PDB file of C-alpha atoms in Angstrom:
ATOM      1  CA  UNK A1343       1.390  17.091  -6.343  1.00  0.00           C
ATOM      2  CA  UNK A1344      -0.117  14.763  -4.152  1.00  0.00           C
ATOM      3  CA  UNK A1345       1.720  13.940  -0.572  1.00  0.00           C
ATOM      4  CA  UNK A1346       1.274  12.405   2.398  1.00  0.00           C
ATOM      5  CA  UNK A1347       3.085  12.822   6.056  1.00  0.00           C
ATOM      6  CA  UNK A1348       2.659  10.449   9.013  1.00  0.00           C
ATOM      7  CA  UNK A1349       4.936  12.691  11.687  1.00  0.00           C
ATOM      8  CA  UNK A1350       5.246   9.548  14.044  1.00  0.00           C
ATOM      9  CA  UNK A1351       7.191   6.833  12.777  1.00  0.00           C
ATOM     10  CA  UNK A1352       6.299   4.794  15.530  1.00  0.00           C
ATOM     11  CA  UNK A1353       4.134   5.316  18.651  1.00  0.00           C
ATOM     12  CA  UNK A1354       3.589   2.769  21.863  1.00  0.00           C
ATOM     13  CA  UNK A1355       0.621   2.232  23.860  1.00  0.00           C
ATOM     14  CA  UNK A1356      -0.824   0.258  26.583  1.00  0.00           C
ATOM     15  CA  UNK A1357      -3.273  -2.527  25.606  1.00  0.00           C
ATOM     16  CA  UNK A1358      -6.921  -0.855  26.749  1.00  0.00           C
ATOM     17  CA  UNK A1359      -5.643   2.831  26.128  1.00  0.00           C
ATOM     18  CA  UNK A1360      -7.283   4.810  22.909  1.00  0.00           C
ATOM     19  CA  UNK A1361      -5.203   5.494  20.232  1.00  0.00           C
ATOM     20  CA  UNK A1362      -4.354   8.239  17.808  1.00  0.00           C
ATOM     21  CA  UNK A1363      -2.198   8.180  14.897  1.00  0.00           C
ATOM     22  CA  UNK A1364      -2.125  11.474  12.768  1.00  0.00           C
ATOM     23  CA  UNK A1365      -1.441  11.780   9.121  1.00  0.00           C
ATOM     24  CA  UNK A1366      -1.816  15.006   6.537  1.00  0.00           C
ATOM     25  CA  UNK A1367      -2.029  15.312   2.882  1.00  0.00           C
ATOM     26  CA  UNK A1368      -1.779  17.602   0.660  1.00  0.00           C
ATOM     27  CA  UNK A1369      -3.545  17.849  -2.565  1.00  0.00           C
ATOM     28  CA  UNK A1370      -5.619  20.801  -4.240  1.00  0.00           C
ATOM     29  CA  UNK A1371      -8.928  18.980  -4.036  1.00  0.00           C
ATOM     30  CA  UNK A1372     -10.526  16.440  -1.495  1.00  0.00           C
ATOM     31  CA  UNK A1373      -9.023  13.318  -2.475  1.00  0.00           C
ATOM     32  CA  UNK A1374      -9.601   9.903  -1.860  1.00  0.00           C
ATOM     33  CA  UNK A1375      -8.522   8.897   2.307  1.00  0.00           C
ATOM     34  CA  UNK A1376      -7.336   5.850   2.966  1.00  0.00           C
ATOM     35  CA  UNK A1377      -5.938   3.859   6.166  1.00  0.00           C
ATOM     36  CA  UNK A1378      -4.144   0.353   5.820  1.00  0.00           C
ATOM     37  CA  UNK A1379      -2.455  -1.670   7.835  1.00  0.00           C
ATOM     38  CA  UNK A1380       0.534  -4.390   7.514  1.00  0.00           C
ATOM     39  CA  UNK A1381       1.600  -7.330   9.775  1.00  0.00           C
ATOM     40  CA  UNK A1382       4.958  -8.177   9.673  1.00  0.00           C
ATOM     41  CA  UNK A1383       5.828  -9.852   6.468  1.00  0.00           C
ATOM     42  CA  UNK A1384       2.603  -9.034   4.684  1.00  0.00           C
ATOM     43  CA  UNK A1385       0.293  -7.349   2.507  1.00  0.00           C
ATOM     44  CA  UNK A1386      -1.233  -4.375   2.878  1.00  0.00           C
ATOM     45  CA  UNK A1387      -5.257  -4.704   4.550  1.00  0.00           C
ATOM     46  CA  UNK A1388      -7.343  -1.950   3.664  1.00  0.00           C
ATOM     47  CA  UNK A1389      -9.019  -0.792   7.399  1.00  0.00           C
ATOM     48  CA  UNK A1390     -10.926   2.463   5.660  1.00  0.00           C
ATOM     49  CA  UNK A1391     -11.492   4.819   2.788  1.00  0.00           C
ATOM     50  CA  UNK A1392     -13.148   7.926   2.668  1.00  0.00           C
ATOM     51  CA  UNK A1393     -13.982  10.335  -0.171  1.00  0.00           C
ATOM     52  CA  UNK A1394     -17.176  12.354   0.915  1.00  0.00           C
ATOM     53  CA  UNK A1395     -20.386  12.524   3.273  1.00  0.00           C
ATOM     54  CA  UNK A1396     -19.513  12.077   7.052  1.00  0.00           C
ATOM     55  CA  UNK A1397     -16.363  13.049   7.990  1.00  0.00           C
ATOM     56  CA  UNK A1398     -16.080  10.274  10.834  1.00  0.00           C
ATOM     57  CA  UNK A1399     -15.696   7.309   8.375  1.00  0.00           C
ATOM     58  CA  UNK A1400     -16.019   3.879  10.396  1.00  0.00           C
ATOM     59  CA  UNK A1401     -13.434   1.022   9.909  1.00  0.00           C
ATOM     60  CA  UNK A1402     -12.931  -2.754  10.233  1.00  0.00           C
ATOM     61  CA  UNK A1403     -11.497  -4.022  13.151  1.00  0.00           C
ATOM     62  CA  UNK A1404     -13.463  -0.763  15.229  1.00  0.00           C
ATOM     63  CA  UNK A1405     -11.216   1.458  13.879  1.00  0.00           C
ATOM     64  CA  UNK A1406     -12.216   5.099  12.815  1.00  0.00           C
ATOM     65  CA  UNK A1407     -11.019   8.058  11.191  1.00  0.00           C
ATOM     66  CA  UNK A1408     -11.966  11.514  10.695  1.00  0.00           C
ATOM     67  CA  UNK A1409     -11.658  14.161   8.104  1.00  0.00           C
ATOM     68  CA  UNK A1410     -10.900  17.280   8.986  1.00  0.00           C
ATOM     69  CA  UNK A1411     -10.237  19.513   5.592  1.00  0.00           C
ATOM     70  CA  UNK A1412      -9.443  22.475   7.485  1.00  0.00           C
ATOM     71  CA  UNK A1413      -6.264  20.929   9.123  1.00  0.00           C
ATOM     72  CA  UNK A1414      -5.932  18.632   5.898  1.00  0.00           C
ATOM     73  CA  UNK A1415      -5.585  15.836   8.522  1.00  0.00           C
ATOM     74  CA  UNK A1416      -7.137  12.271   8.323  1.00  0.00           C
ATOM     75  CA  UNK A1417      -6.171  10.858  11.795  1.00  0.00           C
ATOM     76  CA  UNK A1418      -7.176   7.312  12.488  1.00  0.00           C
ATOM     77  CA  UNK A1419      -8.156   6.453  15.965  1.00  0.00           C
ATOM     78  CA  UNK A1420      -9.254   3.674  18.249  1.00  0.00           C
ATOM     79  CA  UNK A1421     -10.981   3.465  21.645  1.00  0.00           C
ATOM     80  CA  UNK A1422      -9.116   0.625  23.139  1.00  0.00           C
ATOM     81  CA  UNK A1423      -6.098  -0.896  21.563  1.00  0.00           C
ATOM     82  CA  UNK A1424      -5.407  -4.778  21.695  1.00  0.00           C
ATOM     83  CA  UNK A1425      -2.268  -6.462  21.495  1.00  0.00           C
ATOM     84  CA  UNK A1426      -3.817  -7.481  17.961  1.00  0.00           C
ATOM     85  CA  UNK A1427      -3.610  -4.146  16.602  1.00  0.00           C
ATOM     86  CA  UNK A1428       0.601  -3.759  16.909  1.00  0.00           C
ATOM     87  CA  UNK A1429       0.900  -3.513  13.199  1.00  0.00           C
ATOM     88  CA  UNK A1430       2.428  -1.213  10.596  1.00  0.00           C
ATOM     89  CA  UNK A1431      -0.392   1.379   9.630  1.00  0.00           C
ATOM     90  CA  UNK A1432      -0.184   3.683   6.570  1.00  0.00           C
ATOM     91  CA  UNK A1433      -2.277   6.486   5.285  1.00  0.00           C
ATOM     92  CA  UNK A1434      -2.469   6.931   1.852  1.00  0.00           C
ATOM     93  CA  UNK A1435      -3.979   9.642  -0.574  1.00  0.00           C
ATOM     94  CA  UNK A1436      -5.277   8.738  -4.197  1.00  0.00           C
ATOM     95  CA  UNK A1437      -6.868  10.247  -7.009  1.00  0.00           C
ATOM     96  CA  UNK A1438      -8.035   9.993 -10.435  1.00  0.00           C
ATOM     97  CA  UNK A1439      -5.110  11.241 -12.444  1.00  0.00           C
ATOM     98  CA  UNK A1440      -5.258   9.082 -15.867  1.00  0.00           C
ATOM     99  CA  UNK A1441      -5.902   5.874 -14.000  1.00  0.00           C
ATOM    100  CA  UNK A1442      -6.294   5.869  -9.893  1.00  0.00           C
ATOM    101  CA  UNK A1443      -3.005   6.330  -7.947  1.00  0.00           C
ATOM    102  CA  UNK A1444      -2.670   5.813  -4.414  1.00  0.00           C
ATOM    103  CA  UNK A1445       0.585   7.721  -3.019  1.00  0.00           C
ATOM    104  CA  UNK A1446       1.346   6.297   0.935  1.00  0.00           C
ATOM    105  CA  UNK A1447       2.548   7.803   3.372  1.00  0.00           C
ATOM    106  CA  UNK A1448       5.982   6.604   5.247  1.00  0.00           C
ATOM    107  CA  UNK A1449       4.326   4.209   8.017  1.00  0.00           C
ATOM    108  CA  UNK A1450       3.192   4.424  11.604  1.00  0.00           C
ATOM    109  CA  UNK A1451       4.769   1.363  13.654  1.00  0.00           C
ATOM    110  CA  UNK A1452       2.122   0.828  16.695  1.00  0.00           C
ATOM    111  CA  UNK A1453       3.465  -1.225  19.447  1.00  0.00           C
ATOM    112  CA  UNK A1454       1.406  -2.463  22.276  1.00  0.00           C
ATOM    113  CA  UNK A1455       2.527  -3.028  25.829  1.00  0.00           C
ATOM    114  CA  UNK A1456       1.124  -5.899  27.609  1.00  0.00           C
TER     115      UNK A1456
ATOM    116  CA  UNK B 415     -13.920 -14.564  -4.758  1.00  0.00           C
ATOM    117  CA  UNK B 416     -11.250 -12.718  -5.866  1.00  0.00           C
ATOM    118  CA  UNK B 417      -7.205 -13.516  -4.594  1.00  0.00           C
ATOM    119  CA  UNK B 418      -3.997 -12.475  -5.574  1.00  0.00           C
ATOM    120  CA  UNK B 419      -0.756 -14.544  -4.937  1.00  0.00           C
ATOM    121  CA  UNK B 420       2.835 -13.460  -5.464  1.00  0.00           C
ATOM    122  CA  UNK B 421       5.949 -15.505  -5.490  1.00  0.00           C
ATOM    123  CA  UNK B 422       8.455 -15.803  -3.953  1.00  0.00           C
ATOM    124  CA  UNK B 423       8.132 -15.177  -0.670  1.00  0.00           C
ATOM    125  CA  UNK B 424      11.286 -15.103   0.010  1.00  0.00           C
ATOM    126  CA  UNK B 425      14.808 -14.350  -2.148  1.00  0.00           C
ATOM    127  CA  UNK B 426      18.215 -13.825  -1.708  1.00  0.00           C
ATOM    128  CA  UNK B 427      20.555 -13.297  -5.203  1.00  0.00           C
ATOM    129  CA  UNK B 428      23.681 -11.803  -5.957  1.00  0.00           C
ATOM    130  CA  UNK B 429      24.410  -8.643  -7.570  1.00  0.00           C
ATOM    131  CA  UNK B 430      24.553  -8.447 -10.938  1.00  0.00           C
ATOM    132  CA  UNK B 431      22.306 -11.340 -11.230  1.00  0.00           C
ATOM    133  CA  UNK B 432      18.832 -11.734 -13.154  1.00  0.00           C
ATOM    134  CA  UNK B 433      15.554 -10.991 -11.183  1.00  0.00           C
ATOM    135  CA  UNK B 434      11.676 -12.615 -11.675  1.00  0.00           C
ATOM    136  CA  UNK B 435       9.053 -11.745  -9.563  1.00  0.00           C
ATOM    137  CA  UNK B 436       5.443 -13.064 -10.600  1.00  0.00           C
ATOM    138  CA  UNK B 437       2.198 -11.977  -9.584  1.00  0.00           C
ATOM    139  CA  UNK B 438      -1.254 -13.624 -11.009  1.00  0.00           C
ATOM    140  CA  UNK B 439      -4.571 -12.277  -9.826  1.00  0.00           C
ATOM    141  CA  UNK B 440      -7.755 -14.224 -10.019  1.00  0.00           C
ATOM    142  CA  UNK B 441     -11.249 -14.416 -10.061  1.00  0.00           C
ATOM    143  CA  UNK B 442     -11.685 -10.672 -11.718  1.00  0.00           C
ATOM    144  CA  UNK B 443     -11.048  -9.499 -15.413  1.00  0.00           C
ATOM    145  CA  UNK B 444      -9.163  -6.319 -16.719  1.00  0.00           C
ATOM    146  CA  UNK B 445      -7.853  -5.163 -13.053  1.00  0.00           C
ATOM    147  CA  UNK B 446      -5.261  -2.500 -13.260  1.00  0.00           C
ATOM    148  CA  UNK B 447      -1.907  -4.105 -11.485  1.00  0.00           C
ATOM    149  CA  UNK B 448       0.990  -2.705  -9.748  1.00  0.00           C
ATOM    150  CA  UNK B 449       4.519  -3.220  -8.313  1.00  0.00           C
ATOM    151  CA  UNK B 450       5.147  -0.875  -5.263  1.00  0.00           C
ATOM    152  CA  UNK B 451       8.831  -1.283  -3.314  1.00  0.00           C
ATOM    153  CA  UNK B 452       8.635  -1.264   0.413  1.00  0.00           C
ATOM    154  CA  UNK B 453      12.834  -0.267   1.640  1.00  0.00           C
ATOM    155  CA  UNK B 454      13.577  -1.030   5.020  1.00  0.00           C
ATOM    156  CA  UNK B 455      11.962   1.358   7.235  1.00  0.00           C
ATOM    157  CA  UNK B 456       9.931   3.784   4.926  1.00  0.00           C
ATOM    158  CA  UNK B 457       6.580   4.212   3.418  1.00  0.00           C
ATOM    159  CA  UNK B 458       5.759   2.214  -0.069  1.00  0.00           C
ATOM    160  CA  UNK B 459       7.046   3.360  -3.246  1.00  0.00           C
ATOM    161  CA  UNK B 460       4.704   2.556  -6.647  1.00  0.00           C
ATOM    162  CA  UNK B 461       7.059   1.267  -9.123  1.00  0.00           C
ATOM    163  CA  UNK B 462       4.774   0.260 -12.115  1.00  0.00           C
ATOM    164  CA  UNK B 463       1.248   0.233 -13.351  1.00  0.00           C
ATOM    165  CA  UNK B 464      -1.083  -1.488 -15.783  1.00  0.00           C
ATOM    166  CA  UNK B 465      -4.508  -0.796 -17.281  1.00  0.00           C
ATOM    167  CA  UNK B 466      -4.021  -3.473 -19.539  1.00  0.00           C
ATOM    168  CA  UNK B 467      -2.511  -5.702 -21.448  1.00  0.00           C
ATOM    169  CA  UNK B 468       0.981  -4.571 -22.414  1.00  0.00           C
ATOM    170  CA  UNK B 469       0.899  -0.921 -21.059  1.00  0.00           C
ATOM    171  CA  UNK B 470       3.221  -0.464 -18.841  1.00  0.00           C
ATOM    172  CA  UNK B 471       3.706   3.186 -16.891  1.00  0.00           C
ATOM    173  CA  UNK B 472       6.861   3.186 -15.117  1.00  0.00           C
ATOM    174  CA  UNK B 473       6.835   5.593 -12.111  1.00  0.00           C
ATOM    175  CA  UNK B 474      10.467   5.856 -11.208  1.00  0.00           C
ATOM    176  CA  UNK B 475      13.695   5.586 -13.070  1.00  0.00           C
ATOM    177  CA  UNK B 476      15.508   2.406 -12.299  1.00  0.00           C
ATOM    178  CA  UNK B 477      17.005  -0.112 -12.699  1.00  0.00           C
ATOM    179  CA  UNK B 478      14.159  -2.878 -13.131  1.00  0.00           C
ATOM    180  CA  UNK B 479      11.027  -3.456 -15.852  1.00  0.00           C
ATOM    181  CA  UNK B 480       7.429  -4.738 -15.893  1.00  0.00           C
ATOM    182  CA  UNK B 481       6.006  -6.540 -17.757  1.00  0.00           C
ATOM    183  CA  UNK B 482       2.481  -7.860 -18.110  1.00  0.00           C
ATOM    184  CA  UNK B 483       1.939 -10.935 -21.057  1.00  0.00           C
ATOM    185  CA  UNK B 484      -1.605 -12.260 -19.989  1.00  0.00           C
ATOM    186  CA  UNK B 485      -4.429 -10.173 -18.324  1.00  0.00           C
ATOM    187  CA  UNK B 486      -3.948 -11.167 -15.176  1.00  0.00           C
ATOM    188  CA  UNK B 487      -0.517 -11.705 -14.786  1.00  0.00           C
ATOM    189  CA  UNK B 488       2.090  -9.487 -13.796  1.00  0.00           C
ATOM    190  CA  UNK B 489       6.398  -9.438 -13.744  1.00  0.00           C
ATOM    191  CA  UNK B 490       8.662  -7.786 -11.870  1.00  0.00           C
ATOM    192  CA  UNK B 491      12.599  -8.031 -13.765  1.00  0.00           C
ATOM    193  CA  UNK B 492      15.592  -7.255 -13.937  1.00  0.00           C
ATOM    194  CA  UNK B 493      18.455  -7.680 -15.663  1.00  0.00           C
ATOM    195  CA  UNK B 494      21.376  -7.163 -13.598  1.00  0.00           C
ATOM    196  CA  UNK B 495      20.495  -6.240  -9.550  1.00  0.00           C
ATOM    197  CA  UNK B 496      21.886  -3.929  -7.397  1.00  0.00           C
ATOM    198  CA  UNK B 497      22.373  -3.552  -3.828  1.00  0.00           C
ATOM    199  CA  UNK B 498      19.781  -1.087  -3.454  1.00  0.00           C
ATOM    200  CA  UNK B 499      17.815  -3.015  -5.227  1.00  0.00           C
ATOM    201  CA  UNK B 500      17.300  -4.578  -1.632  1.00  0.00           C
ATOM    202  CA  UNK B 501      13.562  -4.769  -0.341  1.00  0.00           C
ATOM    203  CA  UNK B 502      10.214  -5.753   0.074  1.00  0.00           C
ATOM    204  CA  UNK B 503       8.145  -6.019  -3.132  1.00  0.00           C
ATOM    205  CA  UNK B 504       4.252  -5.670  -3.151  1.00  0.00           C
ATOM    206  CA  UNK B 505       2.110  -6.433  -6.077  1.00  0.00           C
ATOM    207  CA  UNK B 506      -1.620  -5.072  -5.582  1.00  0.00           C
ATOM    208  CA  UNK B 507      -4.711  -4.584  -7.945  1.00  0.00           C
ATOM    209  CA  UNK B 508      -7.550  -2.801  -8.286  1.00  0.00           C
ATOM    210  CA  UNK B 509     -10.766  -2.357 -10.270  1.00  0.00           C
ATOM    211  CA  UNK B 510     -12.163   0.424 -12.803  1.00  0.00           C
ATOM    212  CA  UNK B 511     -14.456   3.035 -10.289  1.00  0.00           C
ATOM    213  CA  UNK B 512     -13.118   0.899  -7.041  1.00  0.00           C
ATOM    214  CA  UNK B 513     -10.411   2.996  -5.381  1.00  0.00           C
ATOM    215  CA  UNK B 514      -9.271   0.491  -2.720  1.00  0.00           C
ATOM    216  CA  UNK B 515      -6.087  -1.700  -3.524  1.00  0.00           C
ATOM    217  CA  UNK B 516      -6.049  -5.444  -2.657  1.00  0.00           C
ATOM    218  CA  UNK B 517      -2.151  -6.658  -1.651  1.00  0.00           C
ATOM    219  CA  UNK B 518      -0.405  -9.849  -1.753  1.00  0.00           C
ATOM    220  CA  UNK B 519       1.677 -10.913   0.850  1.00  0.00           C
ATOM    221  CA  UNK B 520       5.004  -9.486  -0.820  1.00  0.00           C
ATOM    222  CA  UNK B 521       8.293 -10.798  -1.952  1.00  0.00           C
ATOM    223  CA  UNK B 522      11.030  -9.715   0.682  1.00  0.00           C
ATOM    224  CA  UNK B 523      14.240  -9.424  -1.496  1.00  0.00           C
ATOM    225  CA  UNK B 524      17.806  -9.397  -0.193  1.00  0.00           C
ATOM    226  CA  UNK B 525      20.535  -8.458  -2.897  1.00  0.00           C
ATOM    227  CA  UNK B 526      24.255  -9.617  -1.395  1.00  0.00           C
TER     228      UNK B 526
END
């Protein structure tokens, strides 16, 4: 069965500092990688998806990820974190199992000091 | 261009009463829908999902129902809710051989 883990259920930074947040998965092929993100009170925004080709997938908002299948890890980073980016940020894990289902992981609450 | 809205935005009931929660998607044909629950502190949890019209797949046993009557249209019920029926509701969509999910803004539910 599919799963996802985000081990950090929330992590602070300074605004200008890079950023890291991890996230594993476990499935028995290469799935489909996904990062999203949440304000407070909202939707979900897709920031990146990858599935195959280069394992450094670029995002919206210059936000990256990379795939690493030895470590099944999909860790999404940033160079420089704005105030902005304080957010709720999810990775997810989907795959075509009668239909496409997308199983998230538990969250990642970024919080950025002034 | 394609949008999805979902009301309310906000809801408070009591236990044991009746639940509604609509979601309409537009400018796209056929999209598979779904419900996901967001509780307090954790990750999303998909509730329901439809290919179509009328098929329903229910992911979890509990204590609420989908429904979808037109294409585009989505329902979240219940008859009777519970406290831990408590949360924050998400309807999304998708497209046939597009993997990424488009959200609305969610329904944030308090059951007293």
């Amino acid at each position: 069965a599919q799963s996802v883990t985000q081990p950090d259920i929330h992590i602070t930074v300074s605004e200008g500092a890079s950023l890291e947040l991890r996230c594993n998965y476990s499935y028995g092929a290469t799935p489909y990688l996904f990062w999203y993100v949440q304000s407070p009170g909202q939707g979900l925004q897709l920031l990146l998806k990858y599935f195959s080709g280069d394992t450094l997938v670029q995002g919206i908002k210059g936000f990256e990820a990379e795939f690493k299948r030895s470590q099944s890890s999909f860790n999404l980073r940033k160079p420089s974190v704005h105030w902005s980016d304080a957010a709720e940020y999810f990775c997810a894990v989907g795959a075509w199992t009668g239909g496409f289902k997308t199983i998230f992981g538990a969250g990642t609450r970024l919080f950025v000091k002034a | 261009s394609q949008t999805i809205h979902q009301w309310p935005a906000t809801l408070v009931q009591p236990v044991g009463s009746p639940l509604s929660l609509e979601c309409t998607v537009e400018g796209t044909s056929n999209p598979n829908l779904y419900w996901y629950r967001q509780a307090a502190g954790r990750g999303l949890q998909l509730l329901f999902y439809s290919v179509g019209i009328g098929q329903i797949s229910s992911e979890v046993p509990q204590n609420l129902s989908a429904s979808r009557p037109q294409d585009r249209q989505f329902i979240l019920s219940s008859k009777k809710l519970l406290l831990s029926d408590s949360g924050f509701y998400l309807c999304a969509w998708d497209q046939d051989q597009d993997e990424k999910l488009f959200f609305g803004s969610g329904t944030q539910l308090s059951v007293l």
